[in-house]
Amino acid sequence: MKDNVNDNMKKSIIIIVFFLSIFNLFSQNVAEQKFRLAESYEKSGDLINSARIYEELTKEFPQNDTYFSGLARTLKMMNKYSELLPYAEDRYKSKPDIATSVLYAELLWRLGTTSEANNIWKIAIRTFKNVDIYAQISNSQVQLRLYEKAIEVLKAGREELKNPNLFYDELGKLYIAVGDYKNGTYEILQMLKTTSNLALAQGRLYALIVDKKAEDYIQKELKDFASGNSENITAQELYAWFLRTINRLDQALDVYKNIDRIKKANGAEILRFADDSRRDLQYDIALKAFATVIDLGKNNPYVNSALFGYARTLEQKMQSNKAISRSDAEEIIKRYRGIIKDYPATQQATESRVRIADLAIAYLQDEQMAIDELNTAIKEQPYSSVGANASLDLANIYINSENFDKAQPILNDLTTRFKNNLPAQSNQARFLTAEILFFKGMIDSSLTLFSELSIVPETDIANKSLSRIVLIEQNTQYVKALADYAKYELYARAKKYPQAIEKLKETASIAEGTNLGDIALKNKAEIEYKLQNYEASLATLNSLMKANPETIYGDFALMMTGDNNIALGRTEEAMKNYTDLLAQYPRSIYLNDVREKIKSLRQ
């Protein structure tokens, strides 16, 4: 009898355990489904419903970290700190781990109970004493914008854990936030020693240059750092970069010489510095750097590049300071010819020929010299980008002289030969072919090709083609006027201004009062102003306003009228023109320029 009772009890217990297991499994499945729904709401931006479900789950499973984390995250995103605080407090009492301690203290601070928040932070640090607690507390304090507190926490962590290499990244960012360039520089250099992350160090140091005092301090520290690490490339590169940044270029060149020595680069680092300086329009130091490489002698592998860079920099420097005279151009050409003679069959020699051609056209008006140099350049580098660009330059010379029969074969060859390996040059050749058709008055044929080019993934060509398409499609009914305007475009690109003005007059006469006629008069006035024919420019602007008082170029006409009057010494008239523009065209694209002109006149 007794055995039967025991057996029945065992069976009952098994059944109860079974059903409890089923119930728990069912509950877990329901909870998991609710959790997925909460996640879905959160991802879609519905934080209210997401937080509601996370809250239900947290009440049901108070020890589940994932559910509580979701509740904390969503309520914080909605700034519902007071609603979150009771949950954080209950959890802190039962499970005062690092994450809960940090969250609880943050909520207390946000809700004004700062002394208690400070106490929770102290207890957490005393309890855990590891890297994670210092990092998490400081990160929470950063979110609260308590930068000084965060700094003190990290410094204390470094001291308590007896590891001076801890937290240099976090401290570096914090010192930038509070403008402490002295401690910030120290931490950045510590980071560089550990990681050798030059780009990150540069960005951080740049953020610390808040004034001249900071600049001088950082330079001294970097100089000392570079001196103490004279064979360390990263230290030298950081110092050289900083010297360039603060425009102490001669000192930067000296450091790059040392970098070149350490790397045994045989002048390559100095050449790179020279090229960078030229691109940054720092011509004097670029010339010094190129000269340094040239002085290494003819056997140096980079001397031909340095010679070309020197000549190119000299050319750019002259262009930036004044109009290059014929004698200046001849002197620069002489330097390029020296490169061709001393270093034949090199890319620099071919590039020198292209530069000579450009100077011959621009300053010597020697078309034949340019053609000869470009033909030679094409033969020397027929399959390179240098040769392709030389072909484009040659085609442009023939187009400007209306020698289309010579230009077209060059463009056809470029289009097919470089279609795959140099698509930019190939598309440029196709665009010039379309331009030739346009200049010849074959408007429909040019429109077809412009339409094809308007969708190429190359912004410049596509934009130019779209501009042509708009011009053509808006003026299809003015066949003769459009053909005259196309001729003007040809003469303008060739700087044949008298012929260009004549074609604009014909265009304006045929298309008077239309947008095309307005454009023609606008361009005519600009050319006349450029040629310093101010009275003629004024007359053209008057014609523009008379032909179409509602023209969209009314603001332009007023501004140009003012500019012409300034040139003629009629200050009062100019002031009236500019003020009329401000009053009549409050949304004009010329407003800022005109305000500056008025300001200048009033001084």
JSON list of N, CA and C in Angstrom, two decimals, residues 528-596:
[
{"chain": "A", "resi": 528, "resn": "GLU", "atom": "N", "xyz": [32.94, 93.61, -75.19]},
{"chain": "A", "resi": 528, "resn": "GLU", "atom": "CA", "xyz": [33.32, 95.03, -75.34]},
{"chain": "A", "resi": 528, "resn": "GLU", "atom": "C", "xyz": [33.91, 95.58, -74.04]},
{"chain": "A", "resi": 529, "resn": "TYR", "atom": "N", "xyz": [33.36, 95.16, -72.92]},
{"chain": "A", "resi": 529, "resn": "TYR", "atom": "CA", "xyz": [33.93, 95.58, -71.62]},
{"chain": "A", "resi": 529, "resn": "TYR", "atom": "C", "xyz": [35.33, 95.01, -71.45]},
{"chain": "A", "resi": 530, "resn": "LYS", "atom": "N", "xyz": [35.50, 93.75, -71.82]},
{"chain": "A", "resi": 530, "resn": "LYS", "atom": "CA", "xyz": [36.81, 93.11, -71.72]},
{"chain": "A", "resi": 530, "resn": "LYS", "atom": "C", "xyz": [37.84, 93.81, -72.58]},
{"chain": "A", "resi": 531, "resn": "LEU", "atom": "N", "xyz": [37.40, 94.30, -73.75]},
{"chain": "A", "resi": 531, "resn": "LEU", "atom": "CA", "xyz": [38.30, 95.02, -74.67]},
{"chain": "A", "resi": 531, "resn": "LEU", "atom": "C", "xyz": [38.44, 96.50, -74.29]},
{"chain": "A", "resi": 532, "resn": "GLN", "atom": "N", "xyz": [37.85, 96.89, -73.13]},
{"chain": "A", "resi": 532, "resn": "GLN", "atom": "CA", "xyz": [37.89, 98.25, -72.61]},
{"chain": "A", "resi": 532, "resn": "GLN", "atom": "C", "xyz": [37.18, 99.25, -73.52]},
{"chain": "A", "resi": 533, "resn": "ASN", "atom": "N", "xyz": [36.24, 98.75, -74.29]},
{"chain": "A", "resi": 533, "resn": "ASN", "atom": "CA", "xyz": [35.42, 99.62, -75.15]},
{"chain": "A", "resi": 533, "resn": "ASN", "atom": "C", "xyz": [34.12, 99.90, -74.38]},
{"chain": "A", "resi": 534, "resn": "TYR", "atom": "N", "xyz": [34.24, 100.74, -73.36]},
{"chain": "A", "resi": 534, "resn": "TYR", "atom": "CA", "xyz": [33.17, 100.91, -72.38]},
{"chain": "A", "resi": 534, "resn": "TYR", "atom": "C", "xyz": [31.92, 101.59, -72.96]},
{"chain": "A", "resi": 535, "resn": "GLU", "atom": "N", "xyz": [32.11, 102.57, -73.80]},
{"chain": "A", "resi": 535, "resn": "GLU", "atom": "CA", "xyz": [30.95, 103.25, -74.38]},
{"chain": "A", "resi": 535, "resn": "GLU", "atom": "C", "xyz": [30.16, 102.29, -75.26]},
{"chain": "A", "resi": 536, "resn": "ALA", "atom": "N", "xyz": [30.87, 101.46, -76.04]},
{"chain": "A", "resi": 536, "resn": "ALA", "atom": "CA", "xyz": [30.19, 100.48, -76.88]},
{"chain": "A", "resi": 536, "resn": "ALA", "atom": "C", "xyz": [29.43, 99.47, -76.02]},
{"chain": "A", "resi": 537, "resn": "SER", "atom": "N", "xyz": [30.05, 99.07, -74.90]},
{"chain": "A", "resi": 537, "resn": "SER", "atom": "CA", "xyz": [29.39, 98.13, -73.99]},
{"chain": "A", "resi": 537, "resn": "SER", "atom": "C", "xyz": [28.12, 98.74, -73.41]},
{"chain": "A", "resi": 538, "resn": "LEU", "atom": "N", "xyz": [28.16, 100.01, -73.03]},
{"chain": "A", "resi": 538, "resn": "LEU", "atom": "CA", "xyz": [26.97, 100.70, -72.52]},
{"chain": "A", "resi": 538, "resn": "LEU", "atom": "C", "xyz": [25.86, 100.74, -73.57]},
{"chain": "A", "resi": 539, "resn": "ALA", "atom": "N", "xyz": [26.25, 101.03, -74.80]},
{"chain": "A", "resi": 539, "resn": "ALA", "atom": "CA", "xyz": [25.26, 101.09, -75.89]},
{"chain": "A", "resi": 539, "resn": "ALA", "atom": "C", "xyz": [24.60, 99.73, -76.10]},
{"chain": "A", "resi": 540, "resn": "THR", "atom": "N", "xyz": [25.39, 98.67, -76.00]},
{"chain": "A", "resi": 540, "resn": "THR", "atom": "CA", "xyz": [24.83, 97.32, -76.17]},
{"chain": "A", "resi": 540, "resn": "THR", "atom": "C", "xyz": [23.87, 96.97, -75.04]},
{"chain": "A", "resi": 541, "resn": "LEU", "atom": "N", "xyz": [24.23, 97.36, -73.82]},
{"chain": "A", "resi": 541, "resn": "LEU", "atom": "CA", "xyz": [23.36, 97.11, -72.67]},
{"chain": "A", "resi": 541, "resn": "LEU", "atom": "C", "xyz": [22.04, 97.87, -72.80]},
{"chain": "A", "resi": 542, "resn": "ASN", "atom": "N", "xyz": [22.12, 99.09, -73.32]},
{"chain": "A", "resi": 542, "resn": "ASN", "atom": "CA", "xyz": [20.90, 99.87, -73.55]},
{"chain": "A", "resi": 542, "resn": "ASN", "atom": "C", "xyz": [20.02, 99.19, -74.60]},
{"chain": "A", "resi": 543, "resn": "SER", "atom": "N", "xyz": [20.68, 98.63, -75.62]},
{"chain": "A", "resi": 543, "resn": "SER", "atom": "CA", "xyz": [19.94, 97.92, -76.66]},
{"chain": "A", "resi": 543, "resn": "SER", "atom": "C", "xyz": [19.25, 96.69, -76.09]},
{"chain": "A", "resi": 544, "resn": "LEU", "atom": "N", "xyz": [19.91, 96.02, -75.18]},
{"chain": "A", "resi": 544, "resn": "LEU", "atom": "CA", "xyz": [19.34, 94.83, -74.54]},
{"chain": "A", "resi": 544, "resn": "LEU", "atom": "C", "xyz": [18.06, 95.18, -73.79]},
{"chain": "A", "resi": 545, "resn": "MET", "atom": "N", "xyz": [18.11, 96.23, -72.98]},
{"chain": "A", "resi": 545, "resn": "MET", "atom": "CA", "xyz": [16.94, 96.62, -72.19]},
{"chain": "A", "resi": 545, "resn": "MET", "atom": "C", "xyz": [15.83, 97.18, -73.07]},
{"chain": "A", "resi": 546, "resn": "LYS", "atom": "N", "xyz": [16.21, 97.84, -74.17]},
{"chain": "A", "resi": 546, "resn": "LYS", "atom": "CA", "xyz": [15.21, 98.40, -75.09]},
{"chain": "A", "resi": 546, "resn": "LYS", "atom": "C", "xyz": [14.52, 97.29, -75.87]},
{"chain": "A", "resi": 547, "resn": "ALA", "atom": "N", "xyz": [15.28, 96.31, -76.32]},
{"chain": "A", "resi": 547, "resn": "ALA", "atom": "CA", "xyz": [14.72, 95.23, -77.12]},
{"chain": "A", "resi": 547, "resn": "ALA", "atom": "C", "xyz": [13.79, 94.35, -76.30]},
{"chain": "A", "resi": 548, "resn": "ASN", "atom": "N", "xyz": [14.12, 94.18, -75.01]},
{"chain": "A", "resi": 548, "resn": "ASN", "atom": "CA", "xyz": [13.30, 93.30, -74.16]},
{"chain": "A", "resi": 548, "resn": "ASN", "atom": "C", "xyz": [13.35, 93.82, -72.72]},
{"chain": "A", "resi": 549, "resn": "PRO", "atom": "N", "xyz": [12.46, 94.77, -72.36]},
{"chain": "A", "resi": 549, "resn": "PRO", "atom": "CA", "xyz": [12.47, 95.34, -71.00]},
{"chain": "A", "resi": 549, "resn": "PRO", "atom": "C", "xyz": [12.29, 94.28, -69.90]},
{"chain": "A", "resi": 550, "resn": "GLU", "atom": "N", "xyz": [11.67, 93.15, -70.26]},
{"chain": "A", "resi": 550, "resn": "GLU", "atom": "CA", "xyz": [11.42, 92.10, -69.28]},
{"chain": "A", "resi": 550, "resn": "GLU", "atom": "C", "xyz": [12.49, 91.00, -69.32]},
{"chain": "A", "resi": 551, "resn": "THR", "atom": "N", "xyz": [13.60, 91.27, -69.93]},
{"chain": "A", "resi": 551, "resn": "THR", "atom": "CA", "xyz": [14.65, 90.26, -70.07]},
{"chain": "A", "resi": 551, "resn": "THR", "atom": "C", "xyz": [15.09, 89.70, -68.72]},
{"chain": "A", "resi": 552, "resn": "ILE", "atom": "N", "xyz": [15.43, 88.43, -68.70]},
{"chain": "A", "resi": 552, "resn": "ILE", "atom": "CA", "xyz": [15.92, 87.82, -67.47]},
{"chain": "A", "resi": 552, "resn": "ILE", "atom": "C", "xyz": [17.33, 88.29, -67.12]},
{"chain": "A", "resi": 553, "resn": "TYR", "atom": "N", "xyz": [17.94, 89.03, -68.02]},
{"chain": "A", "resi": 553, "resn": "TYR", "atom": "CA", "xyz": [19.30, 89.55, -67.79]},
{"chain": "A", "resi": 553, "resn": "TYR", "atom": "C", "xyz": [19.29, 90.99, -67.33]},
{"chain": "A", "resi": 554, "resn": "GLY", "atom": "N", "xyz": [18.15, 91.46, -66.80]},
{"chain": "A", "resi": 554, "resn": "GLY", "atom": "CA", "xyz": [18.05, 92.84, -66.36]},
{"chain": "A", "resi": 554, "resn": "GLY", "atom": "C", "xyz": [19.03, 93.17, -65.25]},
{"chain": "A", "resi": 555, "resn": "ASP", "atom": "N", "xyz": [19.19, 92.23, -64.29]},
{"chain": "A", "resi": 555, "resn": "ASP", "atom": "CA", "xyz": [20.14, 92.49, -63.20]},
{"chain": "A", "resi": 555, "resn": "ASP", "atom": "C", "xyz": [21.56, 92.52, -63.72]},
{"chain": "A", "resi": 556, "resn": "PHE", "atom": "N", "xyz": [21.86, 91.65, -64.67]},
{"chain": "A", "resi": 556, "resn": "PHE", "atom": "CA", "xyz": [23.19, 91.66, -65.28]},
{"chain": "A", "resi": 556, "resn": "PHE", "atom": "C", "xyz": [23.44, 92.99, -65.99]},
{"chain": "A", "resi": 557, "resn": "ALA", "atom": "N", "xyz": [22.43, 93.48, -66.72]},
{"chain": "A", "resi": 557, "resn": "ALA", "atom": "CA", "xyz": [22.58, 94.74, -67.46]},
{"chain": "A", "resi": 557, "resn": "ALA", "atom": "C", "xyz": [22.87, 95.89, -66.51]},
{"chain": "A", "resi": 558, "resn": "LEU", "atom": "N", "xyz": [22.16, 95.95, -65.37]},
{"chain": "A", "resi": 558, "resn": "LEU", "atom": "CA", "xyz": [22.41, 97.02, -64.41]},
{"chain": "A", "resi": 558, "resn": "LEU", "atom": "C", "xyz": [23.81, 96.93, -63.81]},
{"chain": "A", "resi": 559, "resn": "MET", "atom": "N", "xyz": [24.24, 95.71, -63.47]},
{"chain": "A", "resi": 559, "resn": "MET", "atom": "CA", "xyz": [25.58, 95.55, -62.90]},
{"chain": "A", "resi": 559, "resn": "MET", "atom": "C", "xyz": [26.66, 95.95, -63.90]},
{"chain": "A", "resi": 560, "resn": "MET", "atom": "N", "xyz": [26.52, 95.47, -65.15]},
{"chain": "A", "resi": 560, "resn": "MET", "atom": "CA", "xyz": [27.52, 95.80, -66.17]},
{"chain": "A", "resi": 560, "resn": "MET", "atom": "C", "xyz": [27.51, 97.28, -66.50]},
{"chain": "A", "resi": 561, "resn": "THR", "atom": "N", "xyz": [26.34, 97.89, -66.47]},
{"chain": "A", "resi": 561, "resn": "THR", "atom": "CA", "xyz": [26.26, 99.34, -66.70]},
{"chain": "A", "resi": 561, "resn": "THR", "atom": "C", "xyz": [27.05, 100.07, -65.61]},
{"chain": "A", "resi": 562, "resn": "GLY", "atom": "N", "xyz": [26.87, 99.63, -64.37]},
{"chain": "A", "resi": 562, "resn": "GLY", "atom": "CA", "xyz": [27.63, 100.21, -63.27]},
{"chain": "A", "resi": 562, "resn": "GLY", "atom": "C", "xyz": [29.12, 100.01, -63.45]},
{"chain": "A", "resi": 563, "resn": "ASP", "atom": "N", "xyz": [29.52, 98.82, -63.85]},
{"chain": "A", "resi": 563, "resn": "ASP", "atom": "CA", "xyz": [30.95, 98.53, -64.05]},
{"chain": "A", "resi": 563, "resn": "ASP", "atom": "C", "xyz": [31.54, 99.42, -65.14]},
{"chain": "A", "resi": 564, "resn": "ASN", "atom": "N", "xyz": [30.79, 99.61, -66.23]},
{"chain": "A", "resi": 564, "resn": "ASN", "atom": "CA", "xyz": [31.27, 100.49, -67.31]},
{"chain": "A", "resi": 564, "resn": "ASN", "atom": "C", "xyz": [31.39, 101.93, -66.82]},
{"chain": "A", "resi": 565, "resn": "ASN", "atom": "N", "xyz": [30.41, 102.38, -66.05]},
{"chain": "A", "resi": 565, "resn": "ASN", "atom": "CA", "xyz": [30.46, 103.75, -65.53]},
{"chain": "A", "resi": 565, "resn": "ASN", "atom": "C", "xyz": [31.63, 103.94, -64.57]},
{"chain": "A", "resi": 566, "resn": "ILE", "atom": "N", "xyz": [31.93, 102.91, -63.78]},
{"chain": "A", "resi": 566, "resn": "ILE", "atom": "CA", "xyz": [33.12, 102.97, -62.91]},
{"chain": "A", "resi": 566, "resn": "ILE", "atom": "C", "xyz": [34.37, 103.16, -63.76]},
{"chain": "A", "resi": 567, "resn": "ALA", "atom": "N", "xyz": [34.47, 102.36, -64.83]},
{"chain": "A", "resi": 567, "resn": "ALA", "atom": "CA", "xyz": [35.65, 102.43, -65.70]},
{"chain": "A", "resi": 567, "resn": "ALA", "atom": "C", "xyz": [35.78, 103.79, -66.37]},
{"chain": "A", "resi": 568, "resn": "LEU", "atom": "N", "xyz": [34.64, 104.45, -66.61]},
{"chain": "A", "resi": 568, "resn": "LEU", "atom": "CA", "xyz": [34.64, 105.77, -67.25]},
{"chain": "A", "resi": 568, "resn": "LEU", "atom": "C", "xyz": [34.71, 106.91, -66.22]},
{"chain": "A", "resi": 569, "resn": "GLY", "atom": "N", "xyz": [34.83, 106.56, -64.94]},
{"chain": "A", "resi": 569, "resn": "GLY", "atom": "CA", "xyz": [34.95, 107.57, -63.90]},
{"chain": "A", "resi": 569, "resn": "GLY", "atom": "C", "xyz": [33.64, 108.19, -63.48]},
{"chain": "A", "resi": 570, "resn": "ARG", "atom": "N", "xyz": [32.53, 107.57, -63.80]},
{"chain": "A", "resi": 570, "resn": "ARG", "atom": "CA", "xyz": [31.21, 108.11, -63.46]},
{"chain": "A", "resi": 570, "resn": "ARG", "atom": "C", "xyz": [30.69, 107.41, -62.19]},
{"chain": "A", "resi": 571, "resn": "THR", "atom": "N", "xyz": [31.23, 107.81, -61.07]},
{"chain": "A", "resi": 571, "resn": "THR", "atom": "CA", "xyz": [30.97, 107.13, -59.82]},
{"chain": "A", "resi": 571, "resn": "THR", "atom": "C", "xyz": [29.50, 107.23, -59.39]},
{"chain": "A", "resi": 572, "resn": "GLU", "atom": "N", "xyz": [28.92, 108.42, -59.51]},
{"chain": "A", "resi": 572, "resn": "GLU", "atom": "CA", "xyz": [27.54, 108.61, -59.07]},
{"chain": "A", "resi": 572, "resn": "GLU", "atom": "C", "xyz": [26.57, 107.77, -59.89]},
{"chain": "A", "resi": 573, "resn": "GLU", "atom": "N", "xyz": [26.80, 107.74, -61.21]},
{"chain": "A", "resi": 573, "resn": "GLU", "atom": "CA", "xyz": [25.94, 106.92, -62.07]},
{"chain": "A", "resi": 573, "resn": "GLU", "atom": "C", "xyz": [26.06, 105.44, -61.70]},
{"chain": "A", "resi": 574, "resn": "ALA", "atom": "N", "xyz": [27.30, 105.01, -61.43]},
{"chain": "A", "resi": 574, "resn": "ALA", "atom": "CA", "xyz": [27.52, 103.62, -61.07]},
{"chain": "A", "resi": 574, "resn": "ALA", "atom": "C", "xyz": [26.81, 103.27, -59.77]},
{"chain": "A", "resi": 575, "resn": "MET", "atom": "N", "xyz": [26.89, 104.16, -58.78]},
{"chain": "A", "resi": 575, "resn": "MET", "atom": "CA", "xyz": [26.22, 103.93, -57.51]},
{"chain": "A", "resi": 575, "resn": "MET", "atom": "C", "xyz": [24.71, 103.77, -57.71]},
{"chain": "A", "resi": 576, "resn": "LYS", "atom": "N", "xyz": [24.15, 104.60, -58.60]},
{"chain": "A", "resi": 576, "resn": "LYS", "atom": "CA", "xyz": [22.71, 104.50, -58.88]},
{"chain": "A", "resi": 576, "resn": "LYS", "atom": "C", "xyz": [22.38, 103.17, -59.56]},
{"chain": "A", "resi": 577, "resn": "ASN", "atom": "N", "xyz": [23.22, 102.75, -60.49]},
{"chain": "A", "resi": 577, "resn": "ASN", "atom": "CA", "xyz": [23.00, 101.46, -61.16]},
{"chain": "A", "resi": 577, "resn": "ASN", "atom": "C", "xyz": [22.99, 100.32, -60.16]},
{"chain": "A", "resi": 578, "resn": "TYR", "atom": "N", "xyz": [23.96, 100.33, -59.25]},
{"chain": "A", "resi": 578, "resn": "TYR", "atom": "CA", "xyz": [24.07, 99.24, -58.28]},
{"chain": "A", "resi": 578, "resn": "TYR", "atom": "C", "xyz": [22.89, 99.24, -57.30]},
{"chain": "A", "resi": 579, "resn": "THR", "atom": "N", "xyz": [22.50, 100.43, -56.81]},
{"chain": "A", "resi": 579, "resn": "THR", "atom": "CA", "xyz": [21.38, 100.50, -55.86]},
{"chain": "A", "resi": 579, "resn": "THR", "atom": "C", "xyz": [20.07, 100.13, -56.55]},
{"chain": "A", "resi": 580, "resn": "ASP", "atom": "N", "xyz": [19.92, 100.50, -57.84]},
{"chain": "A", "resi": 580, "resn": "ASP", "atom": "CA", "xyz": [18.72, 100.09, -58.58]},
{"chain": "A", "resi": 580, "resn": "ASP", "atom": "C", "xyz": [18.63, 98.57, -58.68]},
{"chain": "A", "resi": 581, "resn": "LEU", "atom": "N", "xyz": [19.78, 97.92, -58.87]},
{"chain": "A", "resi": 581, "resn": "LEU", "atom": "CA", "xyz": [19.81, 96.46, -58.94]},
{"chain": "A", "resi": 581, "resn": "LEU", "atom": "C", "xyz": [19.32, 95.86, -57.62]},
{"chain": "A", "resi": 582, "resn": "LEU", "atom": "N", "xyz": [19.82, 96.39, -56.49]},
{"chain": "A", "resi": 582, "resn": "LEU", "atom": "CA", "xyz": [19.42, 95.87, -55.19]},
{"chain": "A", "resi": 582, "resn": "LEU", "atom": "C", "xyz": [17.92, 96.01, -54.97]},
{"chain": "A", "resi": 583, "resn": "ALA", "atom": "N", "xyz": [17.37, 97.14, -55.43]},
{"chain": "A", "resi": 583, "resn": "ALA", "atom": "CA", "xyz": [15.94, 97.40, -55.23]},
{"chain": "A", "resi": 583, "resn": "ALA", "atom": "C", "xyz": [15.06, 96.58, -56.16]},
{"chain": "A", "resi": 584, "resn": "GLN", "atom": "N", "xyz": [15.47, 96.44, -57.41]},
{"chain": "A", "resi": 584, "resn": "GLN", "atom": "CA", "xyz": [14.63, 95.80, -58.43]},
{"chain": "A", "resi": 584, "resn": "GLN", "atom": "C", "xyz": [14.79, 94.28, -58.47]},
{"chain": "A", "resi": 585, "resn": "TYR", "atom": "N", "xyz": [15.96, 93.79, -58.03]},
{"chain": "A", "resi": 585, "resn": "TYR", "atom": "CA", "xyz": [16.22, 92.35, -58.14]},
{"chain": "A", "resi": 585, "resn": "TYR", "atom": "C", "xyz": [16.72, 91.80, -56.80]},
{"chain": "A", "resi": 586, "resn": "PRO", "atom": "N", "xyz": [15.83, 91.70, -55.82]},
{"chain": "A", "resi": 586, "resn": "PRO", "atom": "CA", "xyz": [16.26, 91.28, -54.47]},
{"chain": "A", "resi": 586, "resn": "PRO", "atom": "C", "xyz": [16.77, 89.85, -54.40]},
{"chain": "A", "resi": 587, "resn": "ARG", "atom": "N", "xyz": [16.54, 89.03, -55.45]},
{"chain": "A", "resi": 587, "resn": "ARG", "atom": "CA", "xyz": [17.03, 87.65, -55.45]},
{"chain": "A", "resi": 587, "resn": "ARG", "atom": "C", "xyz": [18.13, 87.42, -56.48]},
{"chain": "A", "resi": 588, "resn": "SER", "atom": "N", "xyz": [18.72, 88.48, -56.95]},
{"chain": "A", "resi": 588, "resn": "SER", "atom": "CA", "xyz": [19.75, 88.37, -58.00]},
{"chain": "A", "resi": 588, "resn": "SER", "atom": "C", "xyz": [20.97, 87.60, -57.49]},
{"chain": "A", "resi": 589, "resn": "ILE", "atom": "N", "xyz": [21.58, 86.86, -58.40]},
{"chain": "A", "resi": 589, "resn": "ILE", "atom": "CA", "xyz": [22.81, 86.13, -58.05]},
{"chain": "A", "resi": 589, "resn": "ILE", "atom": "C", "xyz": [23.99, 87.07, -57.89]},
{"chain": "A", "resi": 590, "resn": "TYR", "atom": "N", "xyz": [23.80, 88.34, -58.30]},
{"chain": "A", "resi": 590, "resn": "TYR", "atom": "CA", "xyz": [24.90, 89.31, -58.23]},
{"chain": "A", "resi": 590, "resn": "TYR", "atom": "C", "xyz": [24.86, 90.16, -56.97]},
{"chain": "A", "resi": 591, "resn": "LEU", "atom": "N", "xyz": [23.93, 89.87, -56.05]},
{"chain": "A", "resi": 591, "resn": "LEU", "atom": "CA", "xyz": [23.74, 90.74, -54.88]},
{"chain": "A", "resi": 591, "resn": "LEU", "atom": "C", "xyz": [25.02, 90.92, -54.06]},
{"chain": "A", "resi": 592, "resn": "ASN", "atom": "N", "xyz": [25.68, 89.84, -53.73]},
{"chain": "A", "resi": 592, "resn": "ASN", "atom": "CA", "xyz": [26.88, 89.94, -52.89]},
{"chain": "A", "resi": 592, "resn": "ASN", "atom": "C", "xyz": [27.97, 90.76, -53.57]},
{"chain": "A", "resi": 593, "resn": "ASP", "atom": "N", "xyz": [28.18, 90.51, -54.86]},
{"chain": "A", "resi": 593, "resn": "ASP", "atom": "CA", "xyz": [29.20, 91.28, -55.59]},
{"chain": "A", "resi": 593, "resn": "ASP", "atom": "C", "xyz": [28.86, 92.76, -55.62]},
{"chain": "A", "resi": 594, "resn": "VAL", "atom": "N", "xyz": [27.58, 93.07, -55.87]},
{"chain": "A", "resi": 594, "resn": "VAL", "atom": "CA", "xyz": [27.16, 94.47, -55.96]},
{"chain": "A", "resi": 594, "resn": "VAL", "atom": "C", "xyz": [27.28, 95.17, -54.62]},
{"chain": "A", "resi": 595, "resn": "ARG", "atom": "N", "xyz": [26.94, 94.47, -53.54]},
{"chain": "A", "resi": 595, "resn": "ARG", "atom": "CA", "xyz": [27.09, 95.08, -52.20]},
{"chain": "A", "resi": 595, "resn": "ARG", "atom": "C", "xyz": [28.55, 95.42, -51.92]},
{"chain": "A", "resi": 596, "resn": "GLU", "atom": "N", "xyz": [29.45, 94.53, -52.33]},
{"chain": "A", "resi": 596, "resn": "GLU", "atom": "CA", "xyz": [30.88, 94.80, -52.14]},
{"chain": "A", "resi": 596, "resn": "GLU", "atom": "C", "xyz": [31.32, 96.01, -52.97]}
]
